[in-house]
């Protein structure tokens, strides 16, 4: 990178939704997640090596700046952090090397090589302790660490500058839809892209590139969340539908082969009801400890739902009413699983009056709905269809419009997305 004048790259990654398996997955059962391919985080990086004095107001020589377009200051301007690159040189010593290691960055070493040390974590917490927005501070942790590991030469002279812009395309921030993982994946992809060349326009990285991006994204997630499962960043990176099961010594996390189901679409319904994931997980844990013979069969049933959806998706089980001849058959089969899964989650005590009000409206309009994520508020999902064939009865668009109007009356934010499809994408 030291011989270049200026380079601009951009990457994007989708949010994710848990379709089946919330809470039960903590106890070793299966969960199914899916990429929200229409709701994405974009990260653009411009780097410059200055042979002369800097004449670009947005790229100050010897500085790195990060603009978060979804976090606004009191005057309505974007939140922007700017720091001297020279401040980060101490991290090169902590990291143990001032050279870029292709064997690590290209995924040839064990994944533990990617994880930030406790010493680096402590340095980052101290360095950004003056940041008043914890979300911005965590974002800076990830940016700094990936600059250190993937672009160390940018820290070694006073003639480089790095400018990063982060923005969301309809993906709600902090709503349990994987916005932090999408940020981590897009950031990792953009940094990896700076190490080489990739075609324009937007392209999907190949399998080997995805593995490398995913490992660095997981490292960033460690800085953001401490002990992530890896499900969110894997779903965002790979796209499609992901099967996850926590096991020892290594969890099972893989993209599922598709083909037996037609394309699926969701409405993501943000109740705007705050909730604490930690307290809800603890609530289920307490219930399981108190009534194991009651709760364990509930968890087993949720596990069976995840397995049944995998069969429907891959066409390995009994097909609903003759297979894929009409969306209505698949729509009914998946809707039934959603309805049952929701009731099982209510039995675990993670429902909320706002979620039930949303579910009741969806049910009145003929749509299956379930909570997604931790529950206790947050988001719900509704499966929607625009199939206009004779068997479906037509009028799907009009029916969906009526549903949206009723949900709007409840004060619910609606976001629409296709399920599955592309994960991380990049261009230069």
mmCIF file of N, CA and C in Angstrom, residues 299-350:
data_model
loop_
_atom_site.group_PDB
_atom_site.id
_atom_site.type_symbol
_atom_site.label_atom_id
_atom_site.label_comp_id
_atom_site.label_asym_id
_atom_site.label_seq_id
_atom_site.Cartn_x
_atom_site.Cartn_y
_atom_site.Cartn_z
ATOM 1 N N UNK A 299 -38.013 -27.136 24.811
ATOM 2 C CA UNK A 299 -36.778 -26.920 24.057
ATOM 3 C C UNK A 299 -36.608 -27.964 22.957
ATOM 4 N N UNK A 300 -36.971 -29.196 23.260
ATOM 5 C CA UNK A 300 -36.898 -30.258 22.247
ATOM 6 C C UNK A 300 -37.842 -29.972 21.084
ATOM 7 N N UNK A 301 -39.008 -29.443 21.387
ATOM 8 C CA UNK A 301 -39.972 -29.116 20.325
ATOM 9 C C UNK A 301 -39.453 -27.996 19.432
ATOM 10 N N UNK A 302 -38.832 -26.995 20.041
ATOM 11 C CA UNK A 302 -38.243 -25.912 19.251
ATOM 12 C C UNK A 302 -37.132 -26.469 18.351
ATOM 13 N N UNK A 303 -36.348 -27.389 18.881
ATOM 14 C CA UNK A 303 -35.309 -28.053 18.086
ATOM 15 C C UNK A 303 -35.928 -28.770 16.887
ATOM 16 N N UNK A 304 -37.034 -29.473 17.117
ATOM 17 C CA UNK A 304 -37.695 -30.205 16.029
ATOM 18 C C UNK A 304 -38.220 -29.248 14.959
ATOM 19 N N UNK A 305 -38.658 -28.069 15.357
ATOM 20 C CA UNK A 305 -39.130 -27.078 14.387
ATOM 21 C C UNK A 305 -37.990 -26.635 13.477
ATOM 22 N N UNK A 306 -36.815 -26.375 14.062
ATOM 23 C CA UNK A 306 -35.659 -25.988 13.249
ATOM 24 C C UNK A 306 -35.288 -27.085 12.252
ATOM 25 N N UNK A 307 -35.320 -28.330 12.713
ATOM 26 C CA UNK A 307 -34.994 -29.448 11.820
ATOM 27 C C UNK A 307 -36.026 -29.581 10.708
ATOM 28 N N UNK A 308 -37.300 -29.366 11.046
ATOM 29 C CA UNK A 308 -38.349 -29.467 10.034
ATOM 30 C C UNK A 308 -38.208 -28.376 8.984
ATOM 31 N N UNK A 309 -37.867 -27.164 9.410
ATOM 32 C CA UNK A 309 -37.663 -26.105 8.417
ATOM 33 C C UNK A 309 -36.494 -26.441 7.506
ATOM 34 N N UNK A 310 -35.430 -27.006 8.070
ATOM 35 C CA UNK A 310 -34.291 -27.405 7.230
ATOM 36 C C UNK A 310 -34.732 -28.415 6.185
ATOM 37 N N UNK A 311 -35.584 -29.349 6.566
ATOM 38 C CA UNK A 311 -36.100 -30.318 5.588
ATOM 39 C C UNK A 311 -36.892 -29.625 4.483
ATOM 40 N N UNK A 312 -37.738 -28.679 4.863
ATOM 41 C CA UNK A 312 -38.536 -27.955 3.872
ATOM 42 C C UNK A 312 -37.632 -27.170 2.923
ATOM 43 N N UNK A 313 -36.604 -26.536 3.489
ATOM 44 C CA UNK A 313 -35.719 -25.709 2.682
ATOM 45 C C UNK A 313 -34.924 -26.544 1.689
ATOM 46 N N UNK A 314 -34.472 -27.714 2.133
ATOM 47 C CA UNK A 314 -33.592 -28.538 1.301
ATOM 48 C C UNK A 314 -34.328 -29.627 0.535
ATOM 49 N N UNK A 315 -35.614 -29.805 0.851
ATOM 50 C CA UNK A 315 -36.376 -30.823 0.157
ATOM 51 C C UNK A 315 -36.001 -32.229 0.536
ATOM 52 N N UNK A 316 -35.543 -32.424 1.788
ATOM 53 C CA UNK A 316 -35.111 -33.757 2.222
ATOM 54 C C UNK A 316 -36.181 -34.499 3.010
ATOM 55 N N UNK A 317 -37.294 -33.829 3.295
ATOM 56 C CA UNK A 317 -38.365 -34.475 4.049
ATOM 57 C C UNK A 317 -39.621 -34.577 3.220
ATOM 58 N N UNK A 318 -40.726 -34.874 3.867
ATOM 59 C CA UNK A 318 -42.013 -34.969 3.187
ATOM 60 C C UNK A 318 -42.420 -33.593 2.697
ATOM 61 N N UNK A 319 -42.721 -33.482 1.404
ATOM 62 C CA UNK A 319 -43.069 -32.194 0.820
ATOM 63 C C UNK A 319 -44.514 -31.826 1.148
ATOM 64 N N UNK A 320 -44.789 -30.542 1.395
ATOM 65 C CA UNK A 320 -46.148 -30.110 1.693
ATOM 66 C C UNK A 320 -47.031 -30.115 0.452
ATOM 67 N N UNK A 321 -48.033 -30.970 0.462
ATOM 68 C CA UNK A 321 -49.060 -30.964 -0.581
ATOM 69 C C UNK A 321 -48.502 -30.926 -1.997
ATOM 70 N N UNK A 322 -47.589 -31.812 -2.263
ATOM 71 C CA UNK A 322 -47.139 -31.935 -3.644
ATOM 72 C C UNK A 322 -45.929 -31.123 -4.003
ATOM 73 N N UNK A 323 -45.221 -30.579 -3.020
ATOM 74 C CA UNK A 323 -43.945 -29.918 -3.296
ATOM 75 C C UNK A 323 -44.074 -28.469 -3.641
ATOM 76 N N UNK A 324 -43.323 -28.037 -4.644
ATOM 77 C CA UNK A 324 -43.152 -26.616 -4.909
ATOM 78 C C UNK A 324 -44.092 -26.123 -5.998
ATOM 79 N N UNK A 325 -45.211 -26.783 -6.228
ATOM 80 C CA UNK A 325 -46.087 -26.395 -7.317
ATOM 81 C C UNK A 325 -46.711 -25.026 -7.093
ATOM 82 N N UNK A 326 -46.871 -24.617 -5.841
ATOM 83 C CA UNK A 326 -47.460 -23.321 -5.552
ATOM 84 C C UNK A 326 -46.878 -22.775 -4.260
ATOM 85 N N UNK A 327 -46.696 -21.458 -4.216
ATOM 86 C CA UNK A 327 -46.154 -20.848 -3.007
ATOM 87 C C UNK A 327 -47.079 -21.074 -1.815
ATOM 88 N N UNK A 328 -48.382 -21.190 -2.059
ATOM 89 C CA UNK A 328 -49.336 -21.326 -0.962
ATOM 90 C C UNK A 328 -49.013 -22.521 -0.083
ATOM 91 N N UNK A 329 -48.578 -23.630 -0.677
ATOM 92 C CA UNK A 329 -48.261 -24.822 0.106
ATOM 93 C C UNK A 329 -47.085 -24.568 1.038
ATOM 94 N N UNK A 330 -46.006 -24.004 0.488
ATOM 95 C CA UNK A 330 -44.839 -23.714 1.298
ATOM 96 C C UNK A 330 -45.128 -22.621 2.319
ATOM 97 N N UNK A 331 -45.876 -21.626 1.892
ATOM 98 C CA UNK A 331 -46.262 -20.532 2.786
ATOM 99 C C UNK A 331 -46.998 -21.074 4.001
ATOM 100 N N UNK A 332 -47.926 -21.997 3.773
ATOM 101 C CA UNK A 332 -48.694 -22.581 4.875
ATOM 102 C C UNK A 332 -47.809 -23.413 5.798
ATOM 103 N N UNK A 333 -46.881 -24.177 5.218
ATOM 104 C CA UNK A 333 -46.017 -25.039 6.023
ATOM 105 C C UNK A 333 -45.093 -24.218 6.918
ATOM 106 N N UNK A 334 -44.479 -23.170 6.360
ATOM 107 C CA UNK A 334 -43.579 -22.333 7.152
ATOM 108 C C UNK A 334 -44.366 -21.516 8.167
ATOM 109 N N UNK A 335 -45.544 -21.031 7.770
ATOM 110 C CA UNK A 335 -46.385 -20.258 8.684
ATOM 111 C C UNK A 335 -46.772 -21.084 9.901
ATOM 112 N N UNK A 336 -47.076 -22.343 9.686
ATOM 113 C CA UNK A 336 -47.447 -23.221 10.794
ATOM 114 C C UNK A 336 -46.293 -23.374 11.781
ATOM 115 N N UNK A 337 -45.083 -23.543 11.264
ATOM 116 C CA UNK A 337 -43.921 -23.668 12.134
ATOM 117 C C UNK A 337 -43.693 -22.384 12.934
ATOM 118 N N UNK A 338 -43.884 -21.230 12.292
ATOM 119 C CA UNK A 338 -43.715 -19.957 12.985
ATOM 120 C C UNK A 338 -44.717 -19.816 14.125
ATOM 121 N N UNK A 339 -45.967 -20.163 13.860
ATOM 122 C CA UNK A 339 -47.007 -20.028 14.880
ATOM 123 C C UNK A 339 -46.724 -20.919 16.094
ATOM 124 N N UNK A 340 -46.288 -22.147 15.834
ATOM 125 C CA UNK A 340 -45.995 -23.069 16.934
ATOM 126 C C UNK A 340 -44.779 -22.581 17.717
ATOM 127 N N UNK A 341 -43.735 -22.148 17.001
ATOM 128 C CA UNK A 341 -42.528 -21.679 17.670
ATOM 129 C C UNK A 341 -42.840 -20.490 18.583
ATOM 130 N N UNK A 342 -43.699 -19.601 18.118
ATOM 131 C CA UNK A 342 -44.060 -18.440 18.943
ATOM 132 C C UNK A 342 -44.730 -18.869 20.246
ATOM 133 N N UNK A 343 -45.657 -19.805 20.148
ATOM 134 C CA UNK A 343 -46.354 -20.256 21.355
ATOM 135 C C UNK A 343 -45.401 -20.943 22.327
ATOM 136 N N UNK A 344 -44.435 -21.673 21.793
ATOM 137 C CA UNK A 344 -43.452 -22.318 22.664
ATOM 138 C C UNK A 344 -42.579 -21.278 23.373
ATOM 139 N N UNK A 345 -42.257 -20.191 22.673
ATOM 140 C CA UNK A 345 -41.487 -19.121 23.307
ATOM 141 C C UNK A 345 -42.297 -18.422 24.391
ATOM 142 N N UNK A 346 -43.596 -18.285 24.171
ATOM 143 C CA UNK A 346 -44.453 -17.736 25.221
ATOM 144 C C UNK A 346 -44.424 -18.633 26.456
ATOM 145 N N UNK A 347 -44.390 -19.946 26.235
ATOM 146 C CA UNK A 347 -44.338 -20.878 27.363
ATOM 147 C C UNK A 347 -43.051 -20.709 28.164
ATOM 148 N N UNK A 348 -41.991 -20.209 27.508
ATOM 149 C CA UNK A 348 -40.731 -19.965 28.208
ATOM 150 C C UNK A 348 -40.727 -18.617 28.929
ATOM 151 N N UNK A 349 -41.784 -17.825 28.747
ATOM 152 C CA UNK A 349 -41.909 -16.567 29.478
ATOM 153 C C UNK A 349 -41.217 -15.383 28.867
ATOM 154 N N UNK A 350 -41.020 -15.377 27.542
ATOM 155 C CA UNK A 350 -40.301 -14.270 26.919
ATOM 156 C C UNK A 350 -41.208 -13.448 25.995
#
